[in-house]
Coordinates of C-alpha atoms in Angstrom, one line a residue:
X1149 CA 21.6 1.3 160.3
X1150 CA 23.6 1.9 157.1
X1151 CA 25.9 -1.0 156.7
X1152 CA 26.1 -1.9 153.0
X1153 CA 28.7 -1.4 150.3
X1154 CA 28.4 1.6 148.0
X1155 CA 29.7 -0.2 144.9
X1156 CA 27.6 -2.7 142.8
X1157 CA 29.5 -3.6 139.7
X1158 CA 26.7 -5.8 138.3
X1159 CA 23.9 -3.3 138.6
X1160 CA 25.3 0.2 138.5
X1161 CA 26.3 0.8 134.9
X1162 CA 26.3 -0.8 131.4
X1163 CA 28.6 -1.0 128.4
X1164 CA 27.6 -0.6 124.8
X1165 CA 28.9 -2.6 121.8
X1166 CA 28.9 -0.4 118.7
X1167 CA 29.6 -2.4 115.5
X1168 CA 30.6 -0.5 112.3
X1169 CA 29.8 -1.5 108.7
X1170 CA 28.1 0.1 105.7
X1171 CA 25.2 -0.5 103.3
X1172 CA 27.2 -1.5 100.2
X1173 CA 27.3 -5.2 101.1
X1174 CA 23.6 -5.7 101.1
X1175 CA 21.0 -6.8 103.6
X1176 CA 22.3 -10.4 103.9
X1177 CA 25.7 -9.3 104.9
X1178 CA 24.3 -6.8 107.4
X1179 CA 22.1 -9.6 108.9
X1180 CA 25.3 -11.6 109.4
X1181 CA 27.1 -8.7 111.0
X1182 CA 24.2 -8.1 113.5
X1183 CA 24.1 -11.8 114.3
X1184 CA 27.9 -11.9 114.9
X1185 CA 27.7 -8.9 117.2
X1186 CA 25.0 -10.5 119.3
X1187 CA 27.0 -13.7 119.6
X1188 CA 30.1 -11.7 120.7
X1189 CA 28.0 -9.7 123.2
X1190 CA 26.5 -12.8 124.6
X1191 CA 29.8 -14.6 125.0
X1192 CA 31.4 -11.6 126.8
X1193 CA 28.5 -11.3 129.2
X1194 CA 28.6 -15.0 129.9
X1195 CA 32.3 -14.9 130.5
X1196 CA 31.6 -13.6 134.0
X1197 CA 34.5 -11.2 133.8
X1198 CA 32.9 -7.9 132.7
X1199 CA 32.3 -5.5 135.5
X1200 CA 29.1 -4.3 133.8
X1201 CA 26.6 -5.8 131.5
X1202 CA 27.3 -5.4 127.7
X1203 CA 24.4 -4.1 125.6
X1204 CA 24.7 -4.8 121.8
X1205 CA 23.5 -1.8 119.8
X1206 CA 22.3 -1.9 116.1
X1207 CA 24.9 -2.0 113.4
X1208 CA 26.1 1.5 112.5
X1209 CA 26.2 2.2 108.8
X1210 CA 25.6 6.0 108.5
X1211 CA 27.1 9.1 109.9
X1212 CA 23.8 10.2 111.4
X1213 CA 23.3 6.9 113.0
X1214 CA 26.8 7.0 114.6
X1215 CA 26.2 10.6 115.8
X1216 CA 22.8 9.6 117.3
X1217 CA 24.3 6.7 119.2
X1218 CA 27.1 8.8 120.6
X1219 CA 24.7 11.5 121.7
X1220 CA 22.4 8.9 123.2
X1221 CA 25.4 7.4 125.2
X1222 CA 26.3 10.9 126.4
X1223 CA 22.8 11.4 127.7
X1224 CA 22.6 8.0 129.4
X1225 CA 23.9 8.2 133.0
X1226 CA 24.2 4.4 133.1
X1227 CA 26.4 4.1 130.0
X1228 CA 29.9 3.7 131.4
X1229 CA 31.7 3.2 128.0
X1230 CA 31.5 2.1 124.4
X1231 CA 33.3 -0.8 122.7
X1232 CA 33.8 0.0 119.0
X1233 CA 34.4 -2.8 116.5
X1234 CA 34.5 -2.6 112.7
X1235 CA 33.2 -5.9 111.5
X1236 CA 33.5 -5.0 107.9
X1237 CA 34.8 -1.8 106.3
X1238 CA 33.2 1.3 107.9
X1239 CA 34.5 4.4 106.1
X1240 CA 35.9 6.5 108.9
X1241 CA 34.7 9.9 107.8
X1242 CA 31.2 8.6 108.9
X1243 CA 32.6 8.5 112.4
X1244 CA 34.0 12.0 112.7
X1245 CA 30.8 13.8 113.8
X1246 CA 30.1 11.2 116.5
X1247 CA 33.6 10.8 117.7
X1248 CA 34.1 14.6 118.1
X1249 CA 31.1 14.8 120.5
X1250 CA 31.4 11.5 122.4
X1251 CA 32.1 11.9 126.1
X1252 CA 32.2 8.3 127.2
X1253 CA 35.3 6.1 127.5
X1254 CA 36.0 4.3 124.3
X1255 CA 37.6 0.9 123.7
X1256 CA 38.7 0.0 120.1
X1257 CA 38.3 -3.7 120.0
X1258 CA 40.4 -5.1 117.1
X1259 CA 39.0 -8.6 116.6
X1260 CA 37.1 -10.6 114.0
X1261 CA 34.2 -13.0 114.3
X1262 CA 35.9 -16.2 113.1
X1263 CA 39.2 -17.1 114.7
X1264 CA 40.7 -19.0 111.8
X1265 CA 40.9 -18.6 108.0
X1266 CA 38.9 -21.4 106.3
X1267 CA 41.8 -22.2 104.0
X1268 CA 39.9 -24.7 101.8
X1269 CA 36.8 -22.7 101.2
X1270 CA 37.7 -19.0 101.5
X1271 CA 36.3 -16.9 98.7
X1272 CA 35.6 -13.2 98.0
X1273 CA 32.2 -13.4 99.7
X1274 CA 33.9 -14.6 102.9
X1275 CA 36.6 -11.9 102.5
X1276 CA 34.0 -9.1 102.1
X1277 CA 32.1 -10.2 105.2
X1278 CA 35.2 -10.9 107.4
X1279 CA 37.5 -7.9 107.0
X1280 CA 38.0 -6.5 110.4
X1281 CA 41.7 -6.4 109.6
X1282 CA 40.7 -3.8 107.0
X1283 CA 38.0 -2.0 108.7
X1284 CA 39.6 -1.6 112.1
X1285 CA 42.6 0.1 110.5
X1286 CA 40.3 2.7 109.0
X1287 CA 38.8 3.3 112.4
X1288 CA 42.3 3.3 114.1
X1289 CA 43.4 6.0 111.6
X1290 CA 40.6 8.4 112.3
X1291 CA 40.7 8.0 116.1
X1292 CA 44.5 8.7 115.9
X1293 CA 44.0 11.7 113.6
X1294 CA 41.3 13.1 116.0
X1295 CA 43.5 12.5 119.0
X1296 CA 40.7 10.6 120.6
X1297 CA 41.5 9.3 124.1
X1298 CA 40.7 5.5 123.9
X1299 CA 42.0 2.1 124.8
X1300 CA 43.0 -0.4 122.1
X1301 CA 42.8 -4.2 122.6
X1302 CA 43.7 -6.7 119.8
X1303 CA 42.9 -10.4 120.0
X1304 CA 40.1 -12.9 119.3
X1305 CA 37.0 -12.3 121.4
X1306 CA 36.9 -15.9 122.6
X1307 CA 40.5 -15.9 123.8
X1308 CA 40.6 -15.8 127.6
X1309 CA 43.4 -13.3 127.7
X1310 CA 41.5 -11.0 125.4
X1311 CA 38.4 -11.3 127.5
X1312 CA 40.4 -10.5 130.7
X1313 CA 41.8 -7.4 129.0
X1314 CA 38.3 -6.3 128.0
X1315 CA 37.1 -7.0 131.6
X1316 CA 40.0 -4.8 132.9
X1317 CA 38.9 -2.0 130.6
X1318 CA 35.3 -2.3 131.7
X1319 CA 36.4 -1.7 135.3
X1320 CA 38.5 1.3 134.2
X1321 CA 35.5 2.7 132.2
X1322 CA 33.3 2.6 135.3
X1323 CA 35.9 4.4 137.3
X1324 CA 36.4 7.1 134.5
X1325 CA 32.7 7.5 134.2
X1326 CA 32.1 7.9 137.9
X1327 CA 35.1 10.3 138.2
X1328 CA 33.3 12.8 135.9
X1329 CA 30.7 13.3 138.6
X1330 CA 32.6 12.2 141.8
X1331 CA 31.9 14.4 144.8
X1332 CA 34.5 14.5 147.6
X1333 CA 33.6 15.9 151.1
X1334 CA 36.5 17.7 152.8
X1335 CA 36.0 17.9 156.5
X1336 CA 38.2 20.7 157.6
X1337 CA 41.2 22.1 155.6
X1338 CA 44.5 20.8 154.5
X1339 CA 47.3 20.0 156.9
X1340 CA 49.2 23.3 157.4
X1341 CA 52.3 23.9 155.3
X1342 CA 52.1 20.6 153.5
X1343 CA 52.4 20.9 149.7
X1344 CA 51.6 17.5 148.2
X1345 CA 48.2 17.1 149.8
X1346 CA 46.9 20.3 148.3
X1347 CA 46.3 21.2 144.6
X1348 CA 44.2 22.9 142.1
X1349 CA 40.6 21.7 142.7
X1350 CA 39.2 23.6 139.7
X1351 CA 41.7 21.9 137.4
X1352 CA 40.7 18.6 138.9
X1353 CA 37.1 19.2 138.1
X1354 CA 37.8 20.4 134.6
X1355 CA 40.1 17.6 133.6
X1356 CA 39.0 14.6 135.7
X1357 CA 35.5 15.6 136.8
X1358 CA 36.1 15.6 140.6
X1359 CA 34.1 18.1 142.7
X1360 CA 35.8 18.9 146.0
X1361 CA 33.3 20.2 148.5
X1362 CA 34.4 21.8 151.8
X1363 CA 32.5 21.0 155.0
X1364 CA 33.1 22.8 158.4
X1365 CA 33.8 20.6 161.4
X1366 CA 30.6 22.1 163.0
X1367 CA 28.6 20.1 160.4
X1368 CA 30.2 16.9 161.5
X1369 CA 30.0 17.7 165.2
X1370 CA 26.3 18.5 164.9
X1371 CA 25.7 15.2 163.1
X1372 CA 27.6 13.3 165.8
X1373 CA 25.5 14.9 168.5
X1374 CA 22.3 13.8 166.8
X1375 CA 23.3 10.1 166.9
X1376 CA 21.6 8.4 169.7
X1377 CA 23.2 6.0 172.2
X1378 CA 20.8 3.3 170.9
X1379 CA 22.2 3.7 167.4
X1380 CA 25.8 3.5 168.5
X1381 CA 25.1 0.5 170.7
X1382 CA 23.6 -1.3 167.8
X1383 CA 26.6 -0.6 165.7
X1384 CA 28.9 -1.9 168.4
X1385 CA 27.1 -5.2 168.2
X1386 CA 28.3 -5.4 164.6
X1387 CA 31.9 -4.6 165.8
X1388 CA 31.7 -7.5 168.1
X1389 CA 30.9 -9.9 165.3
X1390 CA 33.3 -8.5 162.7
X1391 CA 36.4 -8.0 164.9
X1392 CA 38.3 -9.4 167.8
X1393 CA 37.8 -7.2 170.9
X1394 CA 39.5 -7.8 174.2
X1395 CA 37.5 -8.4 177.3
X1396 CA 39.5 -5.5 178.9
X1397 CA 37.8 -3.1 176.5
X1398 CA 34.3 -4.7 176.8
X1399 CA 34.4 -4.6 180.6
X1400 CA 35.9 -1.0 180.8
X1401 CA 33.1 1.6 180.7
X1402 CA 35.6 4.4 179.8
X1403 CA 36.9 2.4 176.8
X1404 CA 33.4 1.5 175.7
X1405 CA 32.5 5.1 175.8
X1406 CA 35.4 5.9 173.5
X1407 CA 34.3 3.0 171.2
X1408 CA 30.8 4.4 171.2
X1409 CA 32.1 7.8 170.1
X1410 CA 33.8 6.2 167.1
X1411 CA 30.5 4.4 166.3
X1412 CA 28.7 7.8 166.4
X1413 CA 31.4 9.3 164.1
X1414 CA 30.8 6.5 161.6
X1415 CA 27.1 7.0 161.6
X1416 CA 27.4 10.8 161.4
X1417 CA 30.0 10.7 158.6
X1418 CA 28.0 8.2 156.5
X1419 CA 24.8 10.2 157.0
X1420 CA 26.5 13.3 155.6
X1421 CA 28.1 11.4 152.8
X1422 CA 24.9 9.8 151.7
X1423 CA 22.9 13.0 151.9
X1424 CA 25.4 14.8 149.7
X1425 CA 26.0 11.9 147.3
X1426 CA 29.7 11.9 148.3
X1427 CA 31.8 8.8 147.5
X1428 CA 35.1 10.0 149.1
X1429 CA 36.1 12.3 152.0
X1430 CA 39.0 13.7 153.9
X1431 CA 39.8 14.6 157.5
X1432 CA 42.7 16.4 159.2
X1433 CA 44.1 15.8 162.7
X1434 CA 45.0 19.5 162.9
X1435 CA 41.4 20.5 162.4
X1436 CA 39.1 18.7 164.9
X1437 CA 37.2 21.5 166.5
X1438 CA 34.1 20.2 168.2
X1439 CA 35.1 16.6 168.0
X1440 CA 36.3 14.5 170.9
X1441 CA 38.4 12.1 168.7
X1442 CA 40.1 11.9 165.3
X1443 CA 37.9 9.5 163.2
X1444 CA 39.8 6.2 163.2
X1445 CA 37.7 3.1 163.3
X1446 CA 34.9 5.1 161.6
X1447 CA 37.1 5.9 158.6
X1448 CA 38.4 2.3 158.3
X1449 CA 34.9 0.9 158.2
X1450 CA 33.7 3.5 155.6
X1451 CA 36.7 2.6 153.4
X1452 CA 35.7 -1.0 153.6
X1453 CA 32.3 -0.1 152.3
X1454 CA 33.8 1.5 149.3
X1455 CA 34.4 5.2 150.2
X1456 CA 37.7 6.8 149.1
X1457 CA 39.6 8.5 151.9
X1458 CA 42.6 10.9 152.3
X1459 CA 44.1 12.0 155.6
X1460 CA 45.2 15.6 156.3
X1461 CA 42.8 17.0 153.7
X1462 CA 44.4 15.0 150.9
X1463 CA 41.5 15.1 148.4
X1464 CA 43.5 13.8 145.5
X1465 CA 44.3 10.5 147.2
X1466 CA 40.7 10.3 148.5
X1467 CA 39.3 10.6 145.0
X1468 CA 42.0 8.3 143.5
X1469 CA 41.3 5.6 146.1
X1470 CA 37.6 5.7 145.2
X1471 CA 38.5 5.1 141.6
X1472 CA 40.7 2.2 142.6
X1473 CA 38.0 0.7 144.7
X1474 CA 35.6 0.9 141.7
X1475 CA 38.2 -0.8 139.5
X1476 CA 38.9 -3.5 142.0
X1477 CA 35.4 -4.2 143.3
X1478 CA 34.7 -7.9 143.5
X1479 CA 38.2 -9.0 142.8
X1480 CA 40.3 -10.9 145.4
X1481 CA 42.3 -8.7 147.8
X1482 CA 41.6 -5.1 148.9
X1483 CA 42.7 -1.5 148.7
X1484 CA 43.4 1.2 151.2
X1485 CA 44.7 4.6 151.9
X1486 CA 48.4 4.1 152.7
X1487 CA 51.5 6.0 153.7
X1488 CA 55.2 5.1 153.4
X1489 CA 56.3 5.4 157.0
X1490 CA 59.8 4.0 157.6
X1491 CA 62.5 1.9 156.0
X1492 CA 64.3 -1.3 156.9
X1493 CA 67.7 -0.8 155.1
X1494 CA 69.3 -4.2 155.8
X1495 CA 71.5 -4.9 152.8
X1496 CA 69.8 -7.4 150.5
X1497 CA 66.6 -7.3 152.5
X1498 CA 65.4 -3.7 152.2
X1499 CA 61.8 -3.2 153.1
X1500 CA 59.2 -0.4 153.5
X1501 CA 56.8 -0.2 156.5
X1502 CA 53.5 1.3 155.4
X1503 CA 50.9 2.4 157.8
X1504 CA 49.1 5.4 159.1
X1505 CA 48.1 6.9 162.4
X1506 CA 44.7 5.1 162.2
X1507 CA 43.2 5.0 158.8
X1508 CA 44.1 1.8 156.9
X1509 CA 41.3 -0.2 155.3
X1510 CA 40.6 -3.7 156.7
X1511 CA 40.0 -5.0 153.2
X1512 CA 43.8 -5.7 153.0
X1513 CA 44.0 -7.5 156.3
X1514 CA 45.5 -11.0 156.4
X1515 CA 43.4 -12.1 159.3
X1516 CA 40.5 -10.9 161.5
X1517 CA 41.4 -7.4 162.7
X1518 CA 41.7 -6.6 166.3
X1519 CA 39.7 -3.6 167.6
X1520 CA 41.8 -1.7 170.1
X1521 CA 41.8 1.7 171.9
X1522 CA 45.2 3.5 172.2
X1523 CA 46.5 6.9 172.9
X1524 CA 47.1 9.0 169.7
X1525 CA 50.1 11.2 170.3
X1526 CA 49.0 13.8 167.8
X1527 CA 46.0 16.0 167.4
X1528 CA 45.4 16.6 171.1
X1529 CA 42.2 14.7 171.4
X1530 CA 40.8 11.6 173.3
X1531 CA 42.1 8.1 172.6
X1532 CA 40.4 6.7 169.5
X1533 CA 39.5 3.1 168.7
X1534 CA 41.1 1.6 165.6
X1535 CA 41.5 -1.7 163.8
X1536 CA 45.0 -3.3 164.1
X1537 CA 46.1 -6.0 161.6
X1538 CA 48.9 -7.0 159.2
X1539 CA 48.3 -6.7 155.5
X1540 CA 48.1 -9.9 153.4
X1541 CA 51.3 -10.9 151.5
X1542 CA 51.4 -10.8 147.7
X1543 CA 51.8 -8.5 144.7
X1544 CA 50.5 -5.0 145.3
X1545 CA 51.0 -1.4 144.1
X1546 CA 51.0 2.1 145.5
X1547 CA 49.5 4.8 143.3
X1548 CA 50.1 8.6 143.9
X1549 CA 48.3 11.4 142.1
X1550 CA 50.2 14.6 142.2
X1551 CA 49.6 18.1 140.8
X1552 CA 52.2 20.3 139.1
X1553 CA 50.1 23.4 138.7
X1554 CA 49.3 23.0 135.1
X1555 CA 48.9 19.3 135.0
X1556 CA 48.5 16.1 137.0
X1557 CA 50.7 13.0 137.1
X1558 CA 49.8 9.5 138.3
X1559 CA 52.8 7.6 139.7
X1560 CA 52.5 3.8 140.3
X1561 CA 55.1 1.7 142.1
X1562 CA 54.8 -2.1 142.0
X1563 CA 55.7 -3.8 145.2
X1564 CA 55.6 -7.2 146.8
X1565 CA 54.0 -7.2 150.3
X1566 CA 55.6 -9.7 152.7
X1567 CA 55.0 -11.1 156.1
X1568 CA 56.9 -8.8 158.6
X1569 CA 60.3 -10.4 159.5
X1570 CA 59.4 -9.9 163.2
X1571 CA 56.4 -9.0 165.2
X1572 CA 55.7 -5.4 166.1
X1573 CA 53.8 -5.7 169.4
X1574 CA 54.2 -2.1 170.4
X1575 CA 53.0 -0.6 167.1
X1576 CA 49.2 -0.2 167.6
X1577 CA 48.2 0.5 164.0
X1578 CA 47.5 -1.5 160.9
X1579 CA 50.7 -2.4 159.0
X1580 CA 51.9 -3.4 155.6
X1581 CA 55.5 -4.4 154.8
X1582 CA 56.7 -4.5 151.2
X1583 CA 59.6 -4.9 148.9
X1584 CA 60.0 -2.2 146.3
X1585 CA 60.4 -2.9 142.6
X1586 CA 62.6 -2.9 140.5
X1587 CA 64.8 -2.7 143.5
X1588 CA 65.0 -0.6 146.7
X1589 CA 67.3 2.2 145.5
X1590 CA 66.0 2.5 142.0
X1591 CA 62.4 2.4 143.1
X1592 CA 62.9 5.1 145.8
X1593 CA 64.9 7.3 143.5
X1594 CA 62.5 7.0 140.7
X1595 CA 59.6 7.9 143.0
X1596 CA 61.4 11.0 144.2
X1597 CA 62.4 12.1 140.7
X1598 CA 58.7 11.7 139.7
X1599 CA 57.5 13.8 142.6
X1600 CA 55.4 11.1 144.2
X1601 CA 53.6 11.8 147.5
X1602 CA 53.9 10.1 150.8
X1603 CA 50.1 9.3 150.7
X1604 CA 49.0 6.6 148.2
X1605 CA 46.2 4.4 147.2
X1606 CA 47.5 0.9 147.9
X1607 CA 45.9 -2.1 146.2
X1608 CA 46.3 -5.8 145.8
X1609 CA 43.3 -6.1 143.4
X1610 CA 44.5 -4.5 140.2
X1611 CA 47.7 -4.1 138.3
X1612 CA 49.4 -1.0 136.8
X1613 CA 47.8 -1.5 133.4
X1614 CA 44.3 -0.5 134.7
X1615 CA 45.7 2.7 136.2
X1616 CA 47.5 3.5 133.0
X1617 CA 44.2 3.1 131.1
X1618 CA 42.5 5.3 133.6
X1619 CA 45.2 8.0 133.4
X1620 CA 45.1 8.0 129.6
X1621 CA 41.3 8.2 129.6
X1622 CA 41.3 11.3 131.8
X1623 CA 44.3 12.8 130.0
X1624 CA 47.0 12.9 132.7
X1625 CA 50.6 11.8 132.8
X1626 CA 51.4 8.3 133.9
X1627 CA 54.6 6.8 135.3
X1628 CA 55.2 3.2 136.2
X1629 CA 58.0 2.2 138.5
X1630 CA 58.2 -1.6 138.8
X1631 CA 59.4 -4.9 137.5
X1632 CA 61.6 -4.3 134.5
X1633 CA 61.8 -0.6 135.0
X1634 CA 65.0 1.3 134.4
X1635 CA 65.8 4.5 136.4
X1636 CA 67.4 6.3 133.5
X1637 CA 64.4 5.5 131.2
X1638 CA 62.0 6.8 133.8
X1639 CA 64.0 10.0 134.1
X1640 CA 64.0 10.4 130.4
X1641 CA 60.3 9.9 130.4
X1642 CA 59.9 12.6 133.0
X1643 CA 61.9 15.1 130.9
X1644 CA 59.8 14.4 127.8
X1645 CA 56.6 14.9 129.9
X1646 CA 58.0 18.2 131.1
X1647 CA 58.9 19.4 127.6
X1648 CA 55.4 18.4 126.4
X1649 CA 53.9 20.4 129.2
X1650 CA 55.9 23.5 128.3
X1651 CA 55.1 23.2 124.7
X1652 CA 51.3 22.9 125.4
X1653 CA 51.4 25.8 127.8
X1654 CA 52.9 28.0 125.0
X1655 CA 50.0 27.3 122.6

């Protein structure tokens, strides 16, 4: 039985450290540069924070060497990103050929080997060896002139805050790298007449790298029919261990049959996803031909394993959720497909109730989920099993990727998830209740001005800075709505983004 996670942040990819210098300083200096690079690489690996191992590459001192390294990185499917650091002065024209062909995420790390100036002993030999303040500005100039998409982090490499920022970038680099080959299985079509869940799939593949592949429901129905009762029974034994199941369900043959069908859906879906190397998928309650139930529990469990998901054919949210899962893997908390459902507009205590019909990931649960079977009043199919729970309290965010025909925009709203003020015993779905930042009215209005969707990728694992780095790396607009935000500033930002889009379209 397939029951393992599909993300392994310690073994999937690697990062490269590319240190720049030149041959004018002599072999002794270059030996010191190489030694310093190795020490930095060792320290960052031993920090335990990097998502992927860091490989230290030989010092780069020629244009041909730089180009060869970048081409080697492009050809290596395990290289998730390159950290560039100019230990000494590396004339930036040497970097042009390599930087114009590199296709990997780039981090410009602006640091230096020694933290402090040795005031009593500093001389010109020390100055010539330790001149990152000089060399990194040369590199920064050429990357800006080339318009290179990159992240920039300044700070000493031993500083815990700097190490945390590098670790955050490493997670983003993995998500960007995977996005360039991410395959999304779309079971059925888009929900009819809905605008925001559709979009330009060709544009998404060109700009972000996502490949959206359609699958007929007959493919899934056939795969379900091929799952044996023995296979579904074995999976149900896992359900009994992982979730709280009432004796009423366990002793009711009709309910157990419904539960077994969800188990067969899970096995069938995962079989298709693995065979096609898909890391995200969608379903649609309006398109269930050949299926007895809408996948509910099956989707929840697959999300918990690391798959991205979007309901009603929402491939953008499915792919985005997979990227968020890669960025957050191994961190406390969880992430899930989510939908803003209804508001609590009590003055001074305004809240949002987030949920969905069935498909909310149990990684965000505050306690052991309950496995229940209830009628689903939409879709016209048999009653599906689902996990019911309340989301953990704490800082979180909702991210929405929307398309505007000629461009994409990533909108992030920072929220604080709270314990629901009262129990909701008649609501048989997973639930999350949150306060919107900067405040209820400003947050909602900013979301609407930005064109945000009702579907989101909800996470308690990462903050908005990681999603901003991801958006910048793939070249899409980014809007943050959260603590300290100002509605008028956000509206001004949206106007500028629109003007920039119009200008670029005329070129």
